[in-house]
Amino acid sequence: MASENNKRRRKGSKQPPVEIWGSFFDTPEEDDKHAHYIDEEPYGRFSWRRILHRFSLWKLISTLVALGILAFIGSLVFLTWVPQDLSEIQGYKAITLQNGNTPTPDIPTLLKKAISGKEAVTFTEEDINSYLSTSLKPPTQSGPPLSHPHGVGIRLFDDYAEIVINRTIGNTYNQTVSMYVTVKAGDAHHVRIEYNGGEKILGTFPRGGRLGVLPLPEGYTLILLQPAMESLAKAYADIFDLIKNSRYTPVLGKGKITLYPPPAQITTPSQTT
């Protein structure tokens, strides 16, 4: 009986029509005027008018913008944890996967031989990475993961190289970080090293490296990789000293690096095998 009375009451009530979409553009005063009639909708019953009244156009836009920003940040974080495909690097092998039977070039010996003969010498990307995989020592348990990588690989391009460090966070997560290095000839047989390379980010910012597969500007990679690069330079100080003291000039090319003696001493380059 009560339900029938409610139905009659709803049929007999004459409420002014409510502009459902008007609340998207109304002023606060007009919004309050519509709220009086919307609040008379029986509770417990689905009402589009009540739902639409809860939102304004600006609330909707701000919500969509906030969700877009969160999605963008989330995608960037995700890309930092996607490791690079190291199988594309010629000669690369992680320290834990070293095979003592794999022949690798003895780069220090070959370099000394070239210097004594005043010859230019060329090392391929595979030569360098094979030597790195057998000469790097496994990380110590107490050392920081950035300073003691689980693997180092080098990609060689025209005029610049990408040094990739493979590291493990804890005992589970694998992550790669990399730095671009550009080598340019300077005065008096010196070379100038810049910590960037390749196409600029958004055509403006020098590309310094990658965290995962996410490109990073130059300054951020210096902060992230300074301990690792210092550790790597110390591990191969003998090679760097040989190049520096002999005034050899490194020239980077696609998949190779050629070391040239001072111009008066240049002879035919020797290719390592």
PDB file of C-alpha atoms in Angstrom:
ATOM      1  CA  MET A   1       0.000   0.000   0.000  1.00  0.00           C
ATOM      2  CA  ALA A   2       2.836   2.383   0.903  1.00  0.00           C
ATOM      3  CA  SER A   3       4.616   1.697  -2.389  1.00  0.00           C
ATOM      4  CA  GLU A   4       1.460   2.555  -4.337  1.00  0.00           C
ATOM      5  CA  ASN A   5       1.165   5.870  -2.448  1.00  0.00           C
ATOM      6  CA  ASN A   6       4.791   6.667  -3.294  1.00  0.00           C
ATOM      7  CA  LYS A   7       4.144   5.994  -6.963  1.00  0.00           C
ATOM      8  CA  ARG A   8       1.092   8.286  -6.940  1.00  0.00           C
ATOM      9  CA  ARG A   9       3.091  10.960  -5.132  1.00  0.00           C
ATOM     10  CA  ARG A  10       5.867  10.779  -7.736  1.00  0.00           C
ATOM     11  CA  LYS A  11       3.364  10.937 -10.598  1.00  0.00           C
ATOM     12  CA  GLY A  12       1.582  13.904  -9.054  1.00  0.00           C
ATOM     13  CA  SER A  13       4.722  15.905  -8.269  1.00  0.00           C
ATOM     14  CA  LYS A  14       5.529  18.620 -10.770  1.00  0.00           C
ATOM     15  CA  GLN A  15       9.167  19.565 -10.670  1.00  0.00           C
ATOM     16  CA  PRO A  16      10.694  22.032 -13.092  1.00  0.00           C
ATOM     17  CA  PRO A  17      12.802  20.328 -15.763  1.00  0.00           C
ATOM     18  CA  VAL A  18      16.477  20.012 -14.841  1.00  0.00           C
ATOM     19  CA  GLU A  19      19.138  20.772 -17.435  1.00  0.00           C
ATOM     20  CA  ILE A  20      21.334  17.728 -17.022  1.00  0.00           C
ATOM     21  CA  TRP A  21      24.308  19.123 -18.972  1.00  0.00           C
ATOM     22  CA  GLY A  22      23.815  22.631 -17.651  1.00  0.00           C
ATOM     23  CA  SER A  23      25.785  21.896 -14.500  1.00  0.00           C
ATOM     24  CA  PHE A  24      28.946  21.531 -16.589  1.00  0.00           C
ATOM     25  CA  PHE A  25      28.868  25.211 -17.475  1.00  0.00           C
ATOM     26  CA  ASP A  26      26.734  26.842 -14.741  1.00  0.00           C
ATOM     27  CA  THR A  27      28.028  29.316 -12.206  1.00  0.00           C
ATOM     28  CA  PRO A  28      28.087  28.166  -8.545  1.00  0.00           C
ATOM     29  CA  GLU A  29      24.799  30.037  -7.907  1.00  0.00           C
ATOM     30  CA  GLU A  30      23.071  28.290 -10.805  1.00  0.00           C
ATOM     31  CA  ASP A  31      24.600  25.021  -9.679  1.00  0.00           C
ATOM     32  CA  ASP A  32      23.001  25.416  -6.233  1.00  0.00           C
ATOM     33  CA  LYS A  33      19.625  26.154  -7.855  1.00  0.00           C
ATOM     34  CA  HIS A  34      19.746  22.856  -9.755  1.00  0.00           C
ATOM     35  CA  ALA A  35      20.976  20.984  -6.673  1.00  0.00           C
ATOM     36  CA  HIS A  36      17.638  21.630  -4.890  1.00  0.00           C
ATOM     37  CA  TYR A  37      15.721  19.610  -7.428  1.00  0.00           C
ATOM     38  CA  ILE A  38      18.354  16.952  -7.906  1.00  0.00           C
ATOM     39  CA  ASP A  39      18.475  16.253  -4.173  1.00  0.00           C
ATOM     40  CA  GLU A  40      14.746  15.473  -4.272  1.00  0.00           C
ATOM     41  CA  GLU A  41      15.487  12.389  -6.368  1.00  0.00           C
ATOM     42  CA  PRO A  42      14.582   9.321  -4.258  1.00  0.00           C
ATOM     43  CA  TYR A  43      17.699   7.775  -2.731  1.00  0.00           C
ATOM     44  CA  GLY A  44      18.372   4.174  -3.547  1.00  0.00           C
ATOM     45  CA  ARG A  45      17.373   4.683  -7.175  1.00  0.00           C
ATOM     46  CA  PHE A  46      19.888   5.136 -10.002  1.00  0.00           C
ATOM     47  CA  SER A  47      19.875   8.694 -11.287  1.00  0.00           C
ATOM     48  CA  TRP A  48      22.001  10.137 -14.089  1.00  0.00           C
ATOM     49  CA  ARG A  49      21.086  13.619 -12.950  1.00  0.00           C
ATOM     50  CA  ARG A  50      22.634  13.049  -9.527  1.00  0.00           C
ATOM     51  CA  ILE A  51      25.791  11.521 -11.045  1.00  0.00           C
ATOM     52  CA  LEU A  52      26.287  14.294 -13.589  1.00  0.00           C
ATOM     53  CA  HIS A  53      25.742  16.944 -10.960  1.00  0.00           C
ATOM     54  CA  ARG A  54      28.698  15.656  -8.949  1.00  0.00           C
ATOM     55  CA  PHE A  55      31.116  16.523 -11.755  1.00  0.00           C
ATOM     56  CA  SER A  56      31.898  19.703 -13.576  1.00  0.00           C
ATOM     57  CA  LEU A  57      33.729  20.097 -16.855  1.00  0.00           C
ATOM     58  CA  TRP A  58      36.813  21.462 -15.110  1.00  0.00           C
ATOM     59  CA  LYS A  59      36.845  18.617 -12.590  1.00  0.00           C
ATOM     60  CA  LEU A  60      36.672  16.161 -15.465  1.00  0.00           C
ATOM     61  CA  ILE A  61      39.505  17.856 -17.342  1.00  0.00           C
ATOM     62  CA  SER A  62      41.713  18.084 -14.243  1.00  0.00           C
ATOM     63  CA  THR A  63      41.058  14.421 -13.454  1.00  0.00           C
ATOM     64  CA  LEU A  64      42.004  13.356 -16.980  1.00  0.00           C
ATOM     65  CA  VAL A  65      45.156  15.499 -16.883  1.00  0.00           C
ATOM     66  CA  ALA A  66      46.179  14.012 -13.518  1.00  0.00           C
ATOM     67  CA  LEU A  67      45.600  10.477 -14.802  1.00  0.00           C
ATOM     68  CA  GLY A  68      47.622  11.276 -17.927  1.00  0.00           C
ATOM     69  CA  ILE A  69      50.536  12.577 -15.857  1.00  0.00           C
ATOM     70  CA  LEU A  70      50.481   9.495 -13.631  1.00  0.00           C
ATOM     71  CA  ALA A  71      50.392   7.209 -16.677  1.00  0.00           C
ATOM     72  CA  PHE A  72      53.334   9.102 -18.215  1.00  0.00           C
ATOM     73  CA  ILE A  73      55.413   8.857 -15.033  1.00  0.00           C
ATOM     74  CA  GLY A  74      54.533   5.183 -14.688  1.00  0.00           C
ATOM     75  CA  SER A  75      55.661   4.467 -18.250  1.00  0.00           C
ATOM     76  CA  LEU A  76      59.000   6.219 -17.611  1.00  0.00           C
ATOM     77  CA  VAL A  77      59.600   4.181 -14.451  1.00  0.00           C
ATOM     78  CA  PHE A  78      58.723   1.007 -16.344  1.00  0.00           C
ATOM     79  CA  LEU A  79      61.241   1.792 -19.102  1.00  0.00           C
ATOM     80  CA  THR A  80      64.037   2.233 -16.534  1.00  0.00           C
ATOM     81  CA  TRP A  81      63.575  -1.407 -15.484  1.00  0.00           C
ATOM     82  CA  VAL A  82      63.513  -2.845 -19.014  1.00  0.00           C
ATOM     83  CA  PRO A  83      67.120  -4.002 -19.592  1.00  0.00           C
ATOM     84  CA  GLN A  84      68.860  -3.529 -22.910  1.00  0.00           C
ATOM     85  CA  ASP A  85      69.264  -6.527 -25.189  1.00  0.00           C
ATOM     86  CA  LEU A  86      72.926  -7.277 -24.565  1.00  0.00           C
ATOM     87  CA  SER A  87      72.937 -10.149 -27.058  1.00  0.00           C
ATOM     88  CA  GLU A  88      73.224  -7.496 -29.787  1.00  0.00           C
ATOM     89  CA  ILE A  89      76.676  -6.476 -28.505  1.00  0.00           C
ATOM     90  CA  GLN A  90      79.347  -8.380 -30.406  1.00  0.00           C
ATOM     91  CA  GLY A  91      81.541 -10.456 -28.087  1.00  0.00           C
ATOM     92  CA  TYR A  92      79.666  -9.556 -24.891  1.00  0.00           C
ATOM     93  CA  LYS A  93      79.413 -12.155 -22.151  1.00  0.00           C
ATOM     94  CA  ALA A  94      78.486 -11.632 -18.508  1.00  0.00           C
ATOM     95  CA  ILE A  95      81.167 -12.313 -15.918  1.00  0.00           C
ATOM     96  CA  THR A  96      79.155 -15.205 -14.498  1.00  0.00           C
ATOM     97  CA  LEU A  97      78.991 -16.832 -17.966  1.00  0.00           C
ATOM     98  CA  GLN A  98      82.671 -16.679 -18.844  1.00  0.00           C
ATOM     99  CA  ASN A  99      84.084 -19.572 -20.816  1.00  0.00           C
ATOM    100  CA  GLY A 100      87.791 -20.062 -20.337  1.00  0.00           C
ATOM    101  CA  ASN A 101      88.035 -21.941 -23.668  1.00  0.00           C
ATOM    102  CA  THR A 102      86.902 -18.931 -25.712  1.00  0.00           C
ATOM    103  CA  PRO A 103      89.897 -17.329 -27.488  1.00  0.00           C
ATOM    104  CA  THR A 104      90.197 -13.625 -26.777  1.00  0.00           C
ATOM    105  CA  PRO A 105      92.731 -11.086 -28.042  1.00  0.00           C
ATOM    106  CA  ASP A 106      95.381  -9.892 -25.626  1.00  0.00           C
ATOM    107  CA  ILE A 107      94.767  -6.191 -26.172  1.00  0.00           C
ATOM    108  CA  PRO A 108      97.616  -4.861 -23.964  1.00  0.00           C
ATOM    109  CA  THR A 109     100.184  -7.052 -25.748  1.00  0.00           C
ATOM    110  CA  LEU A 110      98.874  -6.150 -29.208  1.00  0.00           C
ATOM    111  CA  LEU A 111      98.860  -2.475 -28.295  1.00  0.00           C
ATOM    112  CA  LYS A 112     102.447  -2.582 -27.023  1.00  0.00           C
ATOM    113  CA  LYS A 113     103.525  -4.331 -30.221  1.00  0.00           C
ATOM    114  CA  ALA A 114     101.850  -1.658 -32.370  1.00  0.00           C
ATOM    115  CA  ILE A 115     103.427   1.151 -30.343  1.00  0.00           C
ATOM    116  CA  SER A 116     106.905  -0.368 -30.578  1.00  0.00           C
ATOM    117  CA  GLY A 117     106.498  -0.648 -34.349  1.00  0.00           C
ATOM    118  CA  LYS A 118     104.904   2.807 -34.579  1.00  0.00           C
ATOM    119  CA  GLU A 119     101.918   1.262 -36.315  1.00  0.00           C
ATOM    120  CA  ALA A 120      98.235   2.041 -36.234  1.00  0.00           C
ATOM    121  CA  VAL A 121      96.134  -0.762 -34.774  1.00  0.00           C
ATOM    122  CA  THR A 122      92.432  -1.583 -35.065  1.00  0.00           C
ATOM    123  CA  PHE A 123      90.286  -3.461 -32.571  1.00  0.00           C
ATOM    124  CA  THR A 124      86.770  -4.581 -33.412  1.00  0.00           C
ATOM    125  CA  GLU A 125      83.790  -4.356 -31.101  1.00  0.00           C
ATOM    126  CA  GLU A 126      83.980  -8.120 -30.655  1.00  0.00           C
ATOM    127  CA  ASP A 127      87.689  -7.924 -29.734  1.00  0.00           C
ATOM    128  CA  ILE A 128      87.062  -5.363 -27.004  1.00  0.00           C
ATOM    129  CA  ASN A 129      84.019  -7.064 -25.487  1.00  0.00           C
ATOM    130  CA  SER A 130      85.647 -10.488 -25.531  1.00  0.00           C
ATOM    131  CA  TYR A 131      88.619  -9.039 -23.663  1.00  0.00           C
ATOM    132  CA  LEU A 132      86.338  -7.304 -21.151  1.00  0.00           C
ATOM    133  CA  SER A 133      84.369 -10.480 -20.469  1.00  0.00           C
ATOM    134  CA  THR A 134      87.512 -12.421 -19.559  1.00  0.00           C
ATOM    135  CA  SER A 135      89.466  -9.698 -17.745  1.00  0.00           C
ATOM    136  CA  LEU A 136      86.765  -8.239 -15.479  1.00  0.00           C
ATOM    137  CA  LYS A 137      86.674  -9.718 -12.000  1.00  0.00           C
ATOM    138  CA  PRO A 138      83.428 -10.942 -10.402  1.00  0.00           C
ATOM    139  CA  PRO A 139      81.855  -8.388  -8.030  1.00  0.00           C
ATOM    140  CA  THR A 140      82.590  -8.617  -4.338  1.00  0.00           C
ATOM    141  CA  GLN A 141      79.699  -9.182  -1.947  1.00  0.00           C
ATOM    142  CA  SER A 142      80.413  -5.985  -0.036  1.00  0.00           C
ATOM    143  CA  GLY A 143      80.907  -3.687  -3.013  1.00  0.00           C
ATOM    144  CA  PRO A 144      78.216  -1.344  -4.300  1.00  0.00           C
ATOM    145  CA  PRO A 145      76.466  -2.675  -7.422  1.00  0.00           C
ATOM    146  CA  LEU A 146      77.359   0.342  -9.557  1.00  0.00           C
ATOM    147  CA  SER A 147      81.079   0.130  -8.787  1.00  0.00           C
ATOM    148  CA  HIS A 148      81.247  -3.653  -9.288  1.00  0.00           C
ATOM    149  CA  PRO A 149      79.185  -4.525 -12.387  1.00  0.00           C
ATOM    150  CA  HIS A 150      78.209  -8.041 -13.398  1.00  0.00           C
ATOM    151  CA  GLY A 151      79.107  -7.310 -16.988  1.00  0.00           C
ATOM    152  CA  VAL A 152      80.335  -4.502 -19.221  1.00  0.00           C
ATOM    153  CA  GLY A 153      79.739  -4.179 -22.943  1.00  0.00           C
ATOM    154  CA  ILE A 154      80.717  -1.519 -25.467  1.00  0.00           C
ATOM    155  CA  ARG A 155      78.864  -0.571 -28.628  1.00  0.00           C
ATOM    156  CA  LEU A 156      80.955   1.311 -31.190  1.00  0.00           C
ATOM    157  CA  PHE A 157      79.457   3.872 -33.568  1.00  0.00           C
ATOM    158  CA  ASP A 158      80.859   6.555 -35.828  1.00  0.00           C
ATOM    159  CA  ASP A 159      82.579   9.089 -33.529  1.00  0.00           C
ATOM    160  CA  TYR A 160      81.051   7.796 -30.286  1.00  0.00           C
ATOM    161  CA  ALA A 161      80.627   4.701 -28.136  1.00  0.00           C
ATOM    162  CA  GLU A 162      78.073   3.425 -25.647  1.00  0.00           C
ATOM    163  CA  ILE A 163      79.441   1.824 -22.481  1.00  0.00           C
ATOM    164  CA  VAL A 164      76.778  -0.508 -21.049  1.00  0.00           C
ATOM    165  CA  ILE A 165      76.913  -1.787 -17.474  1.00  0.00           C
ATOM    166  CA  ASN A 166      74.827  -4.782 -16.495  1.00  0.00           C
ATOM    167  CA  ARG A 167      74.042  -4.856 -12.776  1.00  0.00           C
ATOM    168  CA  THR A 168      71.789  -6.712 -10.381  1.00  0.00           C
ATOM    169  CA  ILE A 169      69.718  -4.986  -7.702  1.00  0.00           C
ATOM    170  CA  GLY A 170      69.537  -7.315  -4.727  1.00  0.00           C
ATOM    171  CA  ASN A 171      69.333 -10.928  -5.839  1.00  0.00           C
ATOM    172  CA  THR A 172      66.413 -10.541  -8.208  1.00  0.00           C
ATOM    173  CA  TYR A 173      66.275  -7.481 -10.425  1.00  0.00           C
ATOM    174  CA  ASN A 174      68.491  -7.022 -13.463  1.00  0.00           C
ATOM    175  CA  GLN A 175      69.071  -3.512 -14.772  1.00  0.00           C
ATOM    176  CA  THR A 176      71.308  -1.937 -17.391  1.00  0.00           C
ATOM    177  CA  VAL A 177      72.752   1.568 -17.323  1.00  0.00           C
ATOM    178  CA  SER A 178      74.853   3.106 -20.060  1.00  0.00           C
ATOM    179  CA  MET A 179      76.878   6.183 -20.907  1.00  0.00           C
ATOM    180  CA  TYR A 180      77.696   7.666 -24.307  1.00  0.00           C
ATOM    181  CA  VAL A 181      81.258   8.821 -24.907  1.00  0.00           C
ATOM    182  CA  THR A 182      82.357  10.956 -27.847  1.00  0.00           C
ATOM    183  CA  VAL A 183      86.064  11.122 -28.684  1.00  0.00           C
ATOM    184  CA  LYS A 184      87.249  14.158 -30.642  1.00  0.00           C
ATOM    185  CA  ALA A 185      90.749  15.031 -31.784  1.00  0.00           C
ATOM    186  CA  GLY A 186      92.267  18.030 -30.021  1.00  0.00           C
ATOM    187  CA  ASP A 187      95.423  20.074 -30.427  1.00  0.00           C
ATOM    188  CA  ALA A 188      98.949  18.705 -29.986  1.00  0.00           C
ATOM    189  CA  HIS A 189      97.813  15.089 -30.498  1.00  0.00           C
ATOM    190  CA  HIS A 190      95.463  15.250 -27.532  1.00  0.00           C
ATOM    191  CA  VAL A 191      91.879  14.020 -27.545  1.00  0.00           C
ATOM    192  CA  ARG A 192      88.811  15.595 -26.018  1.00  0.00           C
ATOM    193  CA  ILE A 193      86.203  13.348 -24.422  1.00  0.00           C
ATOM    194  CA  GLU A 194      82.561  14.384 -24.155  1.00  0.00           C
ATOM    195  CA  TYR A 195      80.066  12.343 -22.182  1.00  0.00           C
ATOM    196  CA  ASN A 196      77.299  12.344 -24.765  1.00  0.00           C
ATOM    197  CA  GLY A 197      76.644  10.989 -28.221  1.00  0.00           C
ATOM    198  CA  GLY A 198      74.126  10.255 -30.924  1.00  0.00           C
ATOM    199  CA  GLU A 199      70.935  12.157 -31.616  1.00  0.00           C
ATOM    200  CA  LYS A 200      69.854  14.709 -29.039  1.00  0.00           C
ATOM    201  CA  ILE A 201      66.805  14.078 -26.867  1.00  0.00           C
ATOM    202  CA  LEU A 202      63.851  15.978 -28.366  1.00  0.00           C
ATOM    203  CA  GLY A 203      66.404  17.563 -30.672  1.00  0.00           C
ATOM    204  CA  THR A 204      67.647  19.788 -27.824  1.00  0.00           C
ATOM    205  CA  PHE A 205      69.273  17.939 -24.905  1.00  0.00           C
ATOM    206  CA  PRO A 206      72.578  16.046 -25.361  1.00  0.00           C
ATOM    207  CA  ARG A 207      71.946  12.341 -24.896  1.00  0.00           C
ATOM    208  CA  GLY A 208      74.183  11.144 -22.080  1.00  0.00           C
ATOM    209  CA  GLY A 209      73.120   7.514 -21.832  1.00  0.00           C
ATOM    210  CA  ARG A 210      70.275   5.221 -20.900  1.00  0.00           C
ATOM    211  CA  LEU A 211      68.738   3.916 -17.687  1.00  0.00           C
ATOM    212  CA  GLY A 212      67.187   0.673 -18.790  1.00  0.00           C
ATOM    213  CA  VAL A 213      66.004   1.646 -22.270  1.00  0.00           C
ATOM    214  CA  LEU A 214      65.049   5.189 -21.227  1.00  0.00           C
ATOM    215  CA  PRO A 215      67.315   7.904 -22.741  1.00  0.00           C
ATOM    216  CA  LEU A 216      68.766  10.328 -20.182  1.00  0.00           C
ATOM    217  CA  PRO A 217      70.316  13.790 -20.559  1.00  0.00           C
ATOM    218  CA  GLU A 218      74.067  14.130 -20.124  1.00  0.00           C
ATOM    219  CA  GLY A 219      74.163  15.387 -16.523  1.00  0.00           C
ATOM    220  CA  TYR A 220      72.066  12.571 -15.066  1.00  0.00           C
ATOM    221  CA  THR A 221      74.281   9.805 -16.441  1.00  0.00           C
ATOM    222  CA  LEU A 222      77.383  11.430 -14.953  1.00  0.00           C
ATOM    223  CA  ILE A 223      75.723  11.349 -11.530  1.00  0.00           C
ATOM    224  CA  LEU A 224      74.536   7.748 -11.918  1.00  0.00           C
ATOM    225  CA  LEU A 225      77.677   6.252 -13.427  1.00  0.00           C
ATOM    226  CA  GLN A 226      80.571   8.177 -11.907  1.00  0.00           C
ATOM    227  CA  PRO A 227      81.476   5.402  -9.391  1.00  0.00           C
ATOM    228  CA  ALA A 228      81.254   2.737 -12.093  1.00  0.00           C
ATOM    229  CA  MET A 229      83.359   4.659 -14.608  1.00  0.00           C
ATOM    230  CA  GLU A 230      86.021   5.414 -12.008  1.00  0.00           C
ATOM    231  CA  SER A 231      86.177   1.736 -11.098  1.00  0.00           C
ATOM    232  CA  LEU A 232      86.385   0.733 -14.772  1.00  0.00           C
ATOM    233  CA  ALA A 233      89.143   3.266 -15.490  1.00  0.00           C
ATOM    234  CA  LYS A 234      91.203   1.967 -12.556  1.00  0.00           C
ATOM    235  CA  ALA A 235      90.787  -1.638 -13.718  1.00  0.00           C
ATOM    236  CA  TYR A 236      92.271  -0.803 -17.136  1.00  0.00           C
ATOM    237  CA  ALA A 237      94.646   1.987 -16.149  1.00  0.00           C
ATOM    238  CA  ASP A 238      97.562   0.223 -17.876  1.00  0.00           C
ATOM    239  CA  ILE A 239      95.835   0.401 -21.274  1.00  0.00           C
ATOM    240  CA  PHE A 240      94.801   4.030 -20.872  1.00  0.00           C
ATOM    241  CA  ASP A 241      98.328   4.957 -19.779  1.00  0.00           C
ATOM    242  CA  LEU A 242      99.805   3.229 -22.848  1.00  0.00           C
ATOM    243  CA  ILE A 243      97.561   5.211 -25.174  1.00  0.00           C
ATOM    244  CA  LYS A 244      98.159   8.496 -23.366  1.00  0.00           C
ATOM    245  CA  ASN A 245     101.936   8.185 -23.045  1.00  0.00           C
ATOM    246  CA  SER A 246     102.376   7.108 -26.673  1.00  0.00           C
ATOM    247  CA  ARG A 247     100.152   9.986 -27.837  1.00  0.00           C
ATOM    248  CA  TYR A 248      98.056   7.600 -29.890  1.00  0.00           C
ATOM    249  CA  THR A 249      94.756   9.028 -31.113  1.00  0.00           C
ATOM    250  CA  PRO A 250      91.639   6.807 -30.940  1.00  0.00           C
ATOM    251  CA  VAL A 251      89.198   7.123 -33.838  1.00  0.00           C
ATOM    252  CA  LEU A 252      85.805   5.481 -33.416  1.00  0.00           C
ATOM    253  CA  GLY A 253      83.964   3.901 -36.323  1.00  0.00           C
ATOM    254  CA  LYS A 254      80.998   1.602 -36.774  1.00  0.00           C
ATOM    255  CA  GLY A 255      81.937  -1.594 -34.920  1.00  0.00           C
ATOM    256  CA  LYS A 256      85.635  -0.761 -34.523  1.00  0.00           C
ATOM    257  CA  ILE A 257      88.203   1.573 -32.979  1.00  0.00           C
ATOM    258  CA  THR A 258      91.516   2.478 -34.616  1.00  0.00           C
ATOM    259  CA  LEU A 259      94.448   3.877 -32.656  1.00  0.00           C
ATOM    260  CA  TYR A 260      96.737   6.118 -34.692  1.00  0.00           C
ATOM    261  CA  PRO A 261     100.264   7.193 -33.673  1.00  0.00           C
ATOM    262  CA  PRO A 262     101.398  10.802 -34.152  1.00  0.00           C
ATOM    263  CA  PRO A 263     101.262  11.787 -37.870  1.00  0.00           C
ATOM    264  CA  ALA A 264     105.032  11.473 -38.449  1.00  0.00           C
ATOM    265  CA  GLN A 265     104.958   7.837 -37.330  1.00  0.00           C
ATOM    266  CA  ILE A 266     101.843   6.502 -39.111  1.00  0.00           C
ATOM    267  CA  THR A 267     102.223   3.249 -41.013  1.00  0.00           C
ATOM    268  CA  THR A 268      99.647   0.771 -42.324  1.00  0.00           C
ATOM    269  CA  PRO A 269      97.073  -0.220 -39.651  1.00  0.00           C
ATOM    270  CA  SER A 270      97.243  -3.785 -38.384  1.00  0.00           C
ATOM    271  CA  GLN A 271      93.939  -5.627 -37.852  1.00  0.00           C
ATOM    272  CA  THR A 272      93.658  -7.898 -34.797  1.00  0.00           C
ATOM    273  CA  THR A 273      92.227 -11.380 -35.156  1.00  0.00           C
TER     274      THR A 273
END
